[in-house]
Amino acid sequence: MKKFGILTSGGDCPGLNAVIRAVTMRAAYHDAEVMGIRGGWRGMVYPDTVKLTRSGVDGILKEGGTILGISRFSPYHVQDGVARLVANVREFNLHGLIAVGGEGTLSLALRLHTEVGLRVVGVPKTIDNDVNATEETFGFDTAVAIATEAIDRLRTTAEAHQRVIVVEVMGRDAGWIAAAAGLAGGAELILVPERPALLKDVLEMVKRWQRMGRTSSLIVVAEGALIKQHAQGSAELVLSNKTTDHMGRPRLGGVGAFLAQEIEAQTGVETRVTVLGHTQRGGTPTARDRILATRMGAFAADLCGGSRWGTMAALKCGQMVEVTLQDAVGKKKLLSEDLYEVASTFFD
Ligand code: F6P
């Protein structure tokens, strides 16, 4: 009997358990059993594994998080990490490894495949929806549903108090969540990284709303939105926390509070900010995400069974397709122009 390994790595998102379940069940088609690696790549370097069985994955489809645990660990960041990983793959007698993760994880999978011949297949996941070569990642639909519900709720309190409410959503360098949830929630303005905004224009807009007699409004801002604070200056991230994450990237967050403060100070309109943060990653996946995650898991098991190393499961024109990890990494899939364009019809 063959053995497939599976790990979840990066930041969690709804749908990971659906993938684990699908891989476990589908592996039987390839006469394979499945070993779960706990804690992402860390469990491959410092062995931490669990045998996945049909009964063990029963009922996890609708659960958020991941039964395997997750980390942003990289074998390249610890002494002998890669050598240990290679030795453990041999020791576990793995036919191949399925790595479920976002851009960072998939880049790592490609590097290990290229440099030490790791027999790996990728499954893209992230609420940010920014992985190239796939039209959608699971987790995104759930995050948009959570953010839209929050916007609907904030709308009623904004109206009652006649306030502007700024809602900050996740998404890193891509404006997918902001644009989709903002459109679905009827936001009066959506700010995304792909369209740097001049602070003065935002303030002018709020003043215009006031003149028009609008008594409340909702502004959705992506955590990675770039703001030009002065006409001559450059557009920049606004960060409340100056530290960086394990990959040396800025920890995003703070632009919502900055905007709320500027709007209230410079227009006189009472303004509040709500940062949705990790609520967007928690809880049960939507039906759409359960279906996408299950299809991706089953397809990845097939890729692993067929020894299609260095590839990734992807969604193209509604179908599951095989793409290379090379196609998926290096460049992020940024917000489509047409989605933002339609949403901007309502910035009035
Ligand atoms: O990539 C997913 C994501 O949720 C981003 O939207 C966000 O910037 C980041 O992860 C937050 O990371 P952490 O969970 O480490 O705070």
mmCIF file of C-alpha atoms and ligand atoms in Angstrom:
data_model
loop_
_atom_site.group_PDB
_atom_site.id
_atom_site.type_symbol
_atom_site.label_atom_id
_atom_site.label_comp_id
_atom_site.label_asym_id
_atom_site.label_seq_id
_atom_site.Cartn_x
_atom_site.Cartn_y
_atom_site.Cartn_z
ATOM 1 C CA MET A 1 0.000 0.000 0.000
ATOM 2 C CA LYS A 2 1.238 3.510 -0.876
ATOM 3 C CA LYS A 3 1.352 6.299 1.671
ATOM 4 C CA PHE A 4 0.413 9.942 0.955
ATOM 5 C CA GLY A 5 1.373 12.690 3.399
ATOM 6 C CA ILE A 6 -0.678 15.851 3.881
ATOM 7 C CA LEU A 7 0.107 19.044 5.739
ATOM 8 C CA THR A 8 -1.590 22.423 6.161
ATOM 9 C CA SER A 9 0.691 25.437 6.350
ATOM 10 C CA GLY A 10 0.552 29.238 6.499
ATOM 11 C CA GLY A 11 -2.485 31.016 7.951
ATOM 12 C CA ASP A 12 -5.600 28.887 8.420
ATOM 13 C CA CYS A 13 -8.808 29.364 6.479
ATOM 14 C CA PRO A 14 -12.225 27.698 6.366
ATOM 15 C CA GLY A 15 -12.162 24.570 4.184
ATOM 16 C CA LEU A 16 -8.859 22.999 5.293
ATOM 17 C CA ASN A 17 -10.649 20.130 7.011
ATOM 18 C CA ALA A 18 -12.719 19.529 3.891
ATOM 19 C CA VAL A 19 -9.468 19.032 1.945
ATOM 20 C CA ILE A 20 -8.049 16.664 4.570
ATOM 21 C CA ARG A 21 -11.258 14.616 4.463
ATOM 22 C CA ALA A 22 -11.323 14.505 0.666
ATOM 23 C CA VAL A 23 -7.661 13.444 0.396
ATOM 24 C CA THR A 24 -8.168 10.737 3.017
ATOM 25 C CA MET A 25 -11.199 9.268 1.271
ATOM 26 C CA ARG A 26 -9.919 9.638 -2.289
ATOM 27 C CA ALA A 27 -6.556 8.043 -1.490
ATOM 28 C CA ALA A 28 -8.345 4.696 -1.362
ATOM 29 C CA TYR A 29 -8.865 4.980 -5.136
ATOM 30 C CA HIS A 30 -5.075 4.829 -5.438
ATOM 31 C CA ASP A 31 -4.634 2.042 -2.929
ATOM 32 C CA ALA A 32 -3.026 4.521 -0.572
ATOM 33 C CA GLU A 33 -3.314 5.385 3.089
ATOM 34 C CA VAL A 34 -2.828 8.921 4.383
ATOM 35 C CA MET A 35 -0.492 10.259 7.025
ATOM 36 C CA GLY A 36 -1.367 13.653 8.469
ATOM 37 C CA ILE A 37 1.614 15.868 9.304
ATOM 38 C CA ARG A 38 0.882 18.067 12.311
ATOM 39 C CA GLY A 39 1.825 21.722 12.544
ATOM 40 C CA GLY A 40 2.712 22.310 8.882
ATOM 41 C CA TRP A 41 6.306 21.776 7.728
ATOM 42 C CA ARG A 42 7.451 21.609 11.348
ATOM 43 C CA GLY A 43 5.897 18.149 11.642
ATOM 44 C CA MET A 44 7.996 16.988 8.679
ATOM 45 C CA VAL A 45 11.230 18.276 10.203
ATOM 46 C CA TYR A 46 10.510 17.214 13.791
ATOM 47 C CA PRO A 47 8.269 14.206 13.193
ATOM 48 C CA ASP A 48 4.736 14.746 14.397
ATOM 49 C CA THR A 49 2.257 12.643 12.485
ATOM 50 C CA VAL A 50 -1.104 10.957 12.737
ATOM 51 C CA LYS A 51 -2.670 8.216 10.662
ATOM 52 C CA LEU A 52 -5.811 9.560 8.973
ATOM 53 C CA THR A 53 -8.713 7.146 8.724
ATOM 54 C CA ARG A 54 -12.248 7.268 7.375
ATOM 55 C CA SER A 55 -13.675 7.425 10.916
ATOM 56 C CA GLY A 56 -11.100 10.047 11.907
ATOM 57 C CA VAL A 57 -12.249 12.438 9.198
ATOM 58 C CA ASP A 58 -15.969 11.794 9.629
ATOM 59 C CA GLY A 59 -17.815 14.985 10.447
ATOM 60 C CA ILE A 60 -14.890 17.380 9.917
ATOM 61 C CA LEU A 61 -16.196 18.754 6.598
ATOM 62 C CA LYS A 62 -18.010 21.631 8.240
ATOM 63 C CA GLU A 63 -15.417 22.428 10.900
ATOM 64 C CA GLY A 64 -13.262 25.543 10.666
ATOM 65 C CA GLY A 65 -9.525 25.473 11.450
ATOM 66 C CA THR A 66 -7.560 22.304 10.703
ATOM 67 C CA ILE A 67 -7.385 19.035 12.624
ATOM 68 C CA LEU A 68 -3.686 18.871 11.712
ATOM 69 C CA GLY A 69 -2.789 22.248 13.176
ATOM 70 C CA ILE A 70 -0.889 24.823 11.183
ATOM 71 C CA SER A 71 2.212 26.987 11.364
ATOM 72 C CA ARG A 72 4.223 29.418 9.301
ATOM 73 C CA PHE A 73 7.343 27.304 9.882
ATOM 74 C CA SER A 74 9.955 26.907 7.102
ATOM 75 C CA PRO A 75 12.545 24.082 7.061
ATOM 76 C CA TYR A 76 14.963 26.599 5.533
ATOM 77 C CA HIS A 77 14.894 28.669 8.709
ATOM 78 C CA VAL A 78 16.245 26.014 11.087
ATOM 79 C CA GLN A 79 19.557 24.196 11.188
ATOM 80 C CA ASP A 80 19.531 21.016 9.083
ATOM 81 C CA GLY A 81 15.828 21.581 8.480
ATOM 82 C CA VAL A 82 15.842 20.495 4.838
ATOM 83 C CA ALA A 83 18.128 17.496 5.447
ATOM 84 C CA ARG A 84 15.880 16.342 8.286
ATOM 85 C CA LEU A 85 12.803 16.749 6.124
ATOM 86 C CA VAL A 86 14.328 14.679 3.313
ATOM 87 C CA ALA A 87 15.379 11.958 5.757
ATOM 88 C CA ASN A 88 11.896 11.876 7.289
ATOM 89 C CA VAL A 89 10.160 11.566 3.921
ATOM 90 C CA ARG A 90 12.307 8.449 3.400
ATOM 91 C CA GLU A 91 11.729 7.190 6.926
ATOM 92 C CA PHE A 92 7.928 7.621 6.630
ATOM 93 C CA ASN A 93 8.119 5.901 3.234
ATOM 94 C CA LEU A 94 5.951 8.604 1.653
ATOM 95 C CA HIS A 95 4.924 8.132 -1.959
ATOM 96 C CA GLY A 96 4.316 11.879 -2.086
ATOM 97 C CA LEU A 97 3.300 14.880 -0.034
ATOM 98 C CA ILE A 98 0.260 17.127 -0.459
ATOM 99 C CA ALA A 99 0.995 20.654 0.772
ATOM 100 C CA VAL A 100 -2.059 22.815 1.402
ATOM 101 C CA GLY A 101 -1.201 26.486 1.669
ATOM 102 C CA GLY A 102 -0.993 29.964 0.239
ATOM 103 C CA GLU A 103 1.740 31.650 -1.777
ATOM 104 C CA GLY A 104 4.422 31.160 0.892
ATOM 105 C CA THR A 105 3.709 27.449 1.317
ATOM 106 C CA LEU A 106 3.465 26.804 -2.398
ATOM 107 C CA SER A 107 6.757 28.657 -3.039
ATOM 108 C CA LEU A 108 8.369 26.525 -0.356
ATOM 109 C CA ALA A 109 6.937 23.369 -1.922
ATOM 110 C CA LEU A 110 8.336 24.397 -5.313
ATOM 111 C CA ARG A 111 11.744 25.177 -3.836
ATOM 112 C CA LEU A 112 11.907 21.796 -2.093
ATOM 113 C CA HIS A 113 10.759 20.075 -5.266
ATOM 114 C CA THR A 114 13.431 21.836 -7.336
ATOM 115 C CA GLU A 115 16.319 21.708 -4.879
ATOM 116 C CA VAL A 116 15.931 18.312 -3.204
ATOM 117 C CA GLY A 117 13.429 16.541 -5.464
ATOM 118 C CA LEU A 118 10.549 16.519 -2.951
ATOM 119 C CA ARG A 119 7.629 14.634 -4.469
ATOM 120 C CA VAL A 120 5.002 17.244 -3.784
ATOM 121 C CA VAL A 121 1.581 18.357 -4.988
ATOM 122 C CA GLY A 122 0.062 21.694 -3.964
ATOM 123 C CA VAL A 123 -3.447 22.723 -2.968
ATOM 124 C CA PRO A 124 -3.998 26.502 -2.910
ATOM 125 C CA LYS A 125 -5.808 27.995 0.071
ATOM 126 C CA THR A 126 -6.264 31.503 1.382
ATOM 127 C CA ILE A 127 -9.037 33.904 2.245
ATOM 128 C CA ASP A 128 -7.053 36.515 0.280
ATOM 129 C CA ASN A 129 -7.859 34.793 -3.075
ATOM 130 C CA ASP A 130 -4.509 35.970 -4.413
ATOM 131 C CA VAL A 131 -2.916 32.722 -5.620
ATOM 132 C CA ASN A 132 -2.094 32.818 -9.283
ATOM 133 C CA ALA A 133 -3.167 30.121 -11.758
ATOM 134 C CA THR A 134 -6.445 29.353 -9.976
ATOM 135 C CA GLU A 135 -9.602 31.379 -10.397
ATOM 136 C CA GLU A 136 -10.534 31.022 -6.754
ATOM 137 C CA THR A 137 -9.150 29.719 -3.491
ATOM 138 C CA PHE A 138 -11.402 28.203 -0.843
ATOM 139 C CA GLY A 139 -11.734 30.333 2.263
ATOM 140 C CA PHE A 140 -12.395 33.428 0.181
ATOM 141 C CA ASP A 141 -16.135 32.887 -0.153
ATOM 142 C CA THR A 142 -16.499 32.365 3.601
ATOM 143 C CA ALA A 143 -14.462 35.472 4.401
ATOM 144 C CA VAL A 144 -16.620 37.519 2.026
ATOM 145 C CA ALA A 145 -19.806 36.134 3.612
ATOM 146 C CA ILE A 146 -18.577 36.997 7.112
ATOM 147 C CA ALA A 147 -17.483 40.490 6.063
ATOM 148 C CA THR A 148 -20.761 41.124 4.233
ATOM 149 C CA GLU A 149 -22.795 40.114 7.258
ATOM 150 C CA ALA A 150 -20.693 42.438 9.401
ATOM 151 C CA ILE A 151 -21.191 45.314 6.948
ATOM 152 C CA ASP A 152 -24.973 44.743 7.000
ATOM 153 C CA ARG A 153 -24.943 44.904 10.783
ATOM 154 C CA LEU A 154 -22.731 47.978 10.845
ATOM 155 C CA ARG A 155 -25.046 49.664 8.360
ATOM 156 C CA THR A 156 -27.975 49.725 10.802
ATOM 157 C CA THR A 157 -25.952 51.160 13.657
ATOM 158 C CA ALA A 158 -24.337 53.724 11.312
ATOM 159 C CA GLU A 159 -27.813 54.816 10.224
ATOM 160 C CA ALA A 160 -29.162 54.971 13.759
ATOM 161 C CA HIS A 161 -26.293 57.187 14.918
ATOM 162 C CA GLN A 162 -25.789 59.080 11.676
ATOM 163 C CA ARG A 163 -22.146 58.124 11.462
ATOM 164 C CA VAL A 164 -19.538 57.106 8.963
ATOM 165 C CA ILE A 165 -18.237 53.625 9.744
ATOM 166 C CA VAL A 166 -14.933 52.480 8.303
ATOM 167 C CA VAL A 167 -14.642 48.688 8.059
ATOM 168 C CA GLU A 168 -11.139 47.262 7.692
ATOM 169 C CA VAL A 169 -10.916 43.819 6.097
ATOM 170 C CA MET A 170 -8.023 41.424 5.406
ATOM 171 C CA GLY A 171 -6.558 40.468 2.035
ATOM 172 C CA ARG A 172 -2.879 41.432 2.245
ATOM 173 C CA ASP A 173 -1.769 43.015 -1.041
ATOM 174 C CA ALA A 174 -4.977 42.170 -2.899
ATOM 175 C CA GLY A 175 -8.352 43.877 -2.671
ATOM 176 C CA TRP A 176 -10.533 40.823 -3.356
ATOM 177 C CA ILE A 177 -12.251 40.634 0.033
ATOM 178 C CA ALA A 178 -12.752 44.401 0.233
ATOM 179 C CA ALA A 179 -14.201 44.657 -3.280
ATOM 180 C CA ALA A 180 -16.446 41.602 -3.015
ATOM 181 C CA ALA A 181 -17.773 42.290 0.498
ATOM 182 C CA GLY A 182 -18.011 46.017 -0.174
ATOM 183 C CA LEU A 183 -20.033 45.386 -3.309
ATOM 184 C CA ALA A 184 -22.270 42.852 -1.566
ATOM 185 C CA GLY A 185 -22.776 45.192 1.397
ATOM 186 C CA GLY A 186 -23.461 48.254 -0.763
ATOM 187 C CA ALA A 187 -20.469 50.242 0.517
ATOM 188 C CA GLU A 188 -20.316 53.905 -0.466
ATOM 189 C CA LEU A 189 -16.551 53.643 -0.949
ATOM 190 C CA ILE A 190 -14.073 50.759 -1.192
ATOM 191 C CA LEU A 191 -10.322 51.287 -0.928
ATOM 192 C CA VAL A 192 -8.017 48.564 -2.229
ATOM 193 C CA PRO A 193 -4.236 48.165 -2.660
ATOM 194 C CA GLU A 194 -4.579 48.051 -6.439
ATOM 195 C CA ARG A 195 -6.041 51.583 -6.523
ATOM 196 C CA PRO A 196 -3.997 53.907 -4.277
ATOM 197 C CA ALA A 197 -6.186 56.716 -2.920
ATOM 198 C CA LEU A 198 -5.427 60.331 -2.123
ATOM 199 C CA LEU A 199 -6.567 61.136 1.420
ATOM 200 C CA LYS A 200 -7.881 64.521 0.272
ATOM 201 C CA ASP A 201 -10.200 62.801 -2.245
ATOM 202 C CA VAL A 202 -11.651 60.568 0.450
ATOM 203 C CA LEU A 203 -12.313 63.583 2.677
ATOM 204 C CA GLU A 204 -13.867 65.497 -0.218
ATOM 205 C CA MET A 205 -16.163 62.576 -0.868
ATOM 206 C CA VAL A 206 -17.388 62.503 2.739
ATOM 207 C CA LYS A 207 -18.008 66.262 2.600
ATOM 208 C CA ARG A 208 -19.956 65.829 -0.634
ATOM 209 C CA TRP A 209 -22.096 63.115 0.992
ATOM 210 C CA GLN A 210 -22.816 65.597 3.786
ATOM 211 C CA ARG A 211 -23.858 68.286 1.315
ATOM 212 C CA MET A 212 -26.097 65.754 -0.445
ATOM 213 C CA GLY A 213 -27.845 65.146 2.867
ATOM 214 C CA ARG A 214 -26.605 61.605 3.343
ATOM 215 C CA THR A 215 -26.561 60.995 7.063
ATOM 216 C CA SER A 216 -24.530 57.787 7.254
ATOM 217 C CA SER A 217 -22.170 55.765 5.118
ATOM 218 C CA LEU A 218 -19.974 52.706 5.060
ATOM 219 C CA ILE A 219 -16.380 52.753 3.808
ATOM 220 C CA VAL A 220 -14.654 49.398 3.318
ATOM 221 C CA VAL A 221 -10.873 49.488 3.344
ATOM 222 C CA ALA A 222 -8.496 46.617 2.636
ATOM 223 C CA GLU A 223 -5.738 46.252 5.239
ATOM 224 C CA GLY A 224 -3.171 46.642 2.460
ATOM 225 C CA ALA A 225 -4.741 49.731 0.866
ATOM 226 C CA LEU A 226 -2.205 52.359 -0.143
ATOM 227 C CA ILE A 227 -2.956 55.928 0.866
ATOM 228 C CA LYS A 228 -1.339 59.069 -0.476
ATOM 229 C CA GLN A 229 -1.403 61.468 2.448
ATOM 230 C CA HIS A 230 -0.103 64.425 0.422
ATOM 231 C CA ALA A 231 -0.611 65.215 -3.242
ATOM 232 C CA GLN A 232 3.160 65.217 -3.868
ATOM 233 C CA GLY A 233 3.999 62.210 -1.713
ATOM 234 C CA SER A 234 3.880 58.549 -2.625
ATOM 235 C CA ALA A 235 1.090 56.130 -1.770
ATOM 236 C CA GLU A 236 1.979 54.133 1.316
ATOM 237 C CA LEU A 237 0.746 51.470 3.682
ATOM 238 C CA VAL A 238 -0.603 52.794 6.960
ATOM 239 C CA LEU A 239 0.529 50.465 9.751
ATOM 240 C CA SER A 240 -0.269 50.542 13.449
ATOM 241 C CA ASN A 241 2.336 47.863 14.148
ATOM 242 C CA LYS A 242 5.820 48.371 12.751
ATOM 243 C CA THR A 243 7.002 44.792 13.275
ATOM 244 C CA THR A 244 7.310 42.244 10.495
ATOM 245 C CA ASP A 245 6.109 38.652 10.242
ATOM 246 C CA HIS A 246 8.289 35.531 9.886
ATOM 247 C CA MET A 247 8.700 36.256 6.162
ATOM 248 C CA GLY A 248 9.840 39.813 6.799
ATOM 249 C CA ARG A 249 6.557 41.229 5.506
ATOM 250 C CA PRO A 250 4.866 44.124 7.326
ATOM 251 C CA ARG A 251 2.094 43.136 9.733
ATOM 252 C CA LEU A 252 -0.850 44.796 8.077
ATOM 253 C CA GLY A 253 -3.542 46.734 9.927
ATOM 254 C CA GLY A 254 -4.166 50.274 11.029
ATOM 255 C CA VAL A 255 -5.389 51.988 7.872
ATOM 256 C CA GLY A 256 -9.020 51.845 9.048
ATOM 257 C CA ALA A 257 -8.269 53.627 12.319
ATOM 258 C CA PHE A 258 -6.180 56.226 10.489
ATOM 259 C CA LEU A 259 -8.973 56.997 8.026
ATOM 260 C CA ALA A 260 -11.646 57.163 10.729
ATOM 261 C CA GLN A 261 -9.552 59.623 12.708
ATOM 262 C CA GLU A 262 -8.827 61.810 9.672
ATOM 263 C CA ILE A 263 -12.461 61.811 8.513
ATOM 264 C CA GLU A 264 -13.790 62.840 11.908
ATOM 265 C CA ALA A 265 -11.074 65.467 12.459
ATOM 266 C CA GLN A 266 -11.287 67.025 9.013
ATOM 267 C CA THR A 267 -14.987 66.789 8.155
ATOM 268 C CA GLY A 268 -16.585 66.922 11.580
ATOM 269 C CA VAL A 269 -18.676 63.812 10.832
ATOM 270 C CA GLU A 270 -18.745 61.380 13.728
ATOM 271 C CA THR A 271 -16.814 58.319 12.553
ATOM 272 C CA ARG A 272 -16.077 54.853 13.939
ATOM 273 C CA VAL A 273 -13.837 52.020 12.807
ATOM 274 C CA THR A 274 -14.376 48.257 12.971
ATOM 275 C CA VAL A 275 -11.500 45.898 12.198
ATOM 276 C CA LEU A 276 -12.870 42.490 11.242
ATOM 277 C CA GLY A 277 -9.485 40.773 11.620
ATOM 278 C CA HIS A 278 -9.367 37.020 12.209
ATOM 279 C CA THR A 279 -13.149 36.621 12.419
ATOM 280 C CA GLN A 280 -12.840 36.413 8.607
ATOM 281 C CA ARG A 281 -10.797 33.208 8.919
ATOM 282 C CA GLY A 282 -12.800 31.459 11.614
ATOM 283 C CA GLY A 283 -15.747 29.109 11.785
ATOM 284 C CA THR A 284 -17.589 26.902 9.378
ATOM 285 C CA PRO A 285 -16.973 27.212 5.623
ATOM 286 C CA THR A 286 -19.777 28.215 3.270
ATOM 287 C CA ALA A 287 -21.263 25.513 1.028
ATOM 288 C CA ARG A 288 -19.299 26.936 -1.911
ATOM 289 C CA ASP A 289 -16.001 26.662 -0.007
ATOM 290 C CA ARG A 290 -16.823 23.130 1.191
ATOM 291 C CA ILE A 291 -17.421 22.088 -2.394
ATOM 292 C CA LEU A 292 -14.299 23.800 -3.785
ATOM 293 C CA ALA A 293 -12.076 22.442 -0.992
ATOM 294 C CA THR A 294 -13.452 18.927 -1.473
ATOM 295 C CA ARG A 295 -12.917 19.049 -5.231
ATOM 296 C CA MET A 296 -9.372 20.327 -4.748
ATOM 297 C CA GLY A 297 -8.566 17.652 -2.172
ATOM 298 C CA ALA A 298 -9.887 14.833 -4.354
ATOM 299 C CA PHE A 299 -8.031 16.201 -7.379
ATOM 300 C CA ALA A 300 -4.789 16.553 -5.401
ATOM 301 C CA ALA A 301 -5.070 12.929 -4.266
ATOM 302 C CA ASP A 302 -5.411 11.967 -7.932
ATOM 303 C CA LEU A 303 -2.337 14.043 -8.819
ATOM 304 C CA CYS A 304 -0.411 12.352 -6.014
ATOM 305 C CA GLY A 305 -1.641 8.915 -7.112
ATOM 306 C CA GLY A 306 -0.518 9.733 -10.663
ATOM 307 C CA SER A 307 2.920 10.955 -9.442
ATOM 308 C CA ARG A 308 2.347 14.420 -10.947
ATOM 309 C CA TRP A 309 5.044 16.067 -8.836
ATOM 310 C CA GLY A 310 5.529 19.827 -8.814
ATOM 311 C CA THR A 311 1.905 20.445 -9.754
ATOM 312 C CA MET A 312 -1.092 22.062 -8.090
ATOM 313 C CA ALA A 313 -4.857 21.582 -8.200
ATOM 314 C CA ALA A 314 -6.541 24.657 -9.678
ATOM 315 C CA LEU A 315 -9.958 25.925 -10.731
ATOM 316 C CA LYS A 316 -10.288 27.062 -14.331
ATOM 317 C CA CYS A 317 -13.623 27.806 -16.045
ATOM 318 C CA GLY A 318 -15.404 25.808 -13.345
ATOM 319 C CA GLN A 319 -13.223 22.716 -13.874
ATOM 320 C CA MET A 320 -10.449 21.234 -11.752
ATOM 321 C CA VAL A 321 -7.194 21.342 -13.691
ATOM 322 C CA GLU A 322 -3.523 20.567 -13.137
ATOM 323 C CA VAL A 323 -1.147 23.545 -13.213
ATOM 324 C CA THR A 324 2.523 23.713 -12.267
ATOM 325 C CA LEU A 325 3.626 25.148 -8.939
ATOM 326 C CA GLN A 326 5.828 27.387 -11.046
ATOM 327 C CA ASP A 327 2.716 28.939 -12.615
ATOM 328 C CA ALA A 328 1.173 29.529 -9.217
ATOM 329 C CA VAL A 329 3.963 31.317 -7.382
ATOM 330 C CA GLY A 330 6.094 34.421 -7.814
ATOM 331 C CA LYS A 331 3.257 36.636 -8.918
ATOM 332 C CA LYS A 332 0.064 37.373 -7.019
ATOM 333 C CA LYS A 333 -3.369 37.362 -8.558
ATOM 334 C CA LEU A 334 -4.576 40.898 -7.970
ATOM 335 C CA LEU A 335 -8.131 42.194 -7.981
ATOM 336 C CA SER A 336 -9.860 42.075 -11.345
ATOM 337 C CA GLU A 337 -10.494 45.504 -12.799
ATOM 338 C CA ASP A 338 -14.086 44.740 -13.722
ATOM 339 C CA LEU A 339 -15.161 43.777 -10.182
ATOM 340 C CA TYR A 340 -13.836 47.053 -8.815
ATOM 341 C CA GLU A 341 -15.273 48.978 -11.706
ATOM 342 C CA VAL A 342 -18.801 47.684 -11.029
ATOM 343 C CA ALA A 343 -18.444 48.307 -7.286
ATOM 344 C CA SER A 344 -17.366 51.897 -7.994
ATOM 345 C CA THR A 345 -20.695 52.626 -9.721
ATOM 346 C CA PHE A 346 -22.048 53.102 -6.198
ATOM 347 C CA PHE A 347 -19.330 55.440 -4.876
ATOM 348 C CA ASP A 348 -21.649 58.373 -5.213
HETATM 349 O O1 F6P B 1 -3.002 35.549 4.320
HETATM 350 C C1 F6P B 1 -4.117 35.432 5.130
HETATM 351 C C2 F6P B 1 -4.127 36.507 6.159
HETATM 352 O O2 F6P B 1 -5.299 36.354 6.921
HETATM 353 C C3 F6P B 1 -4.013 37.942 5.617
HETATM 354 O O3 F6P B 1 -5.222 38.396 5.091
HETATM 355 C C4 F6P B 1 -3.519 38.668 6.844
HETATM 356 O O4 F6P B 1 -2.789 39.830 6.525
HETATM 357 C C5 F6P B 1 -2.632 37.662 7.503
HETATM 358 O O5 F6P B 1 -3.033 36.385 7.051
HETATM 359 C C6 F6P B 1 -2.689 37.682 9.018
HETATM 360 O O6 F6P B 1 -1.741 36.803 9.496
HETATM 361 P P1 F6P B 1 -1.659 36.301 11.001
HETATM 362 O O7 F6P B 1 -2.665 35.213 11.179
HETATM 363 O O8 F6P B 1 -0.255 35.791 11.117
HETATM 364 O O9 F6P B 1 -1.969 37.460 11.865
#
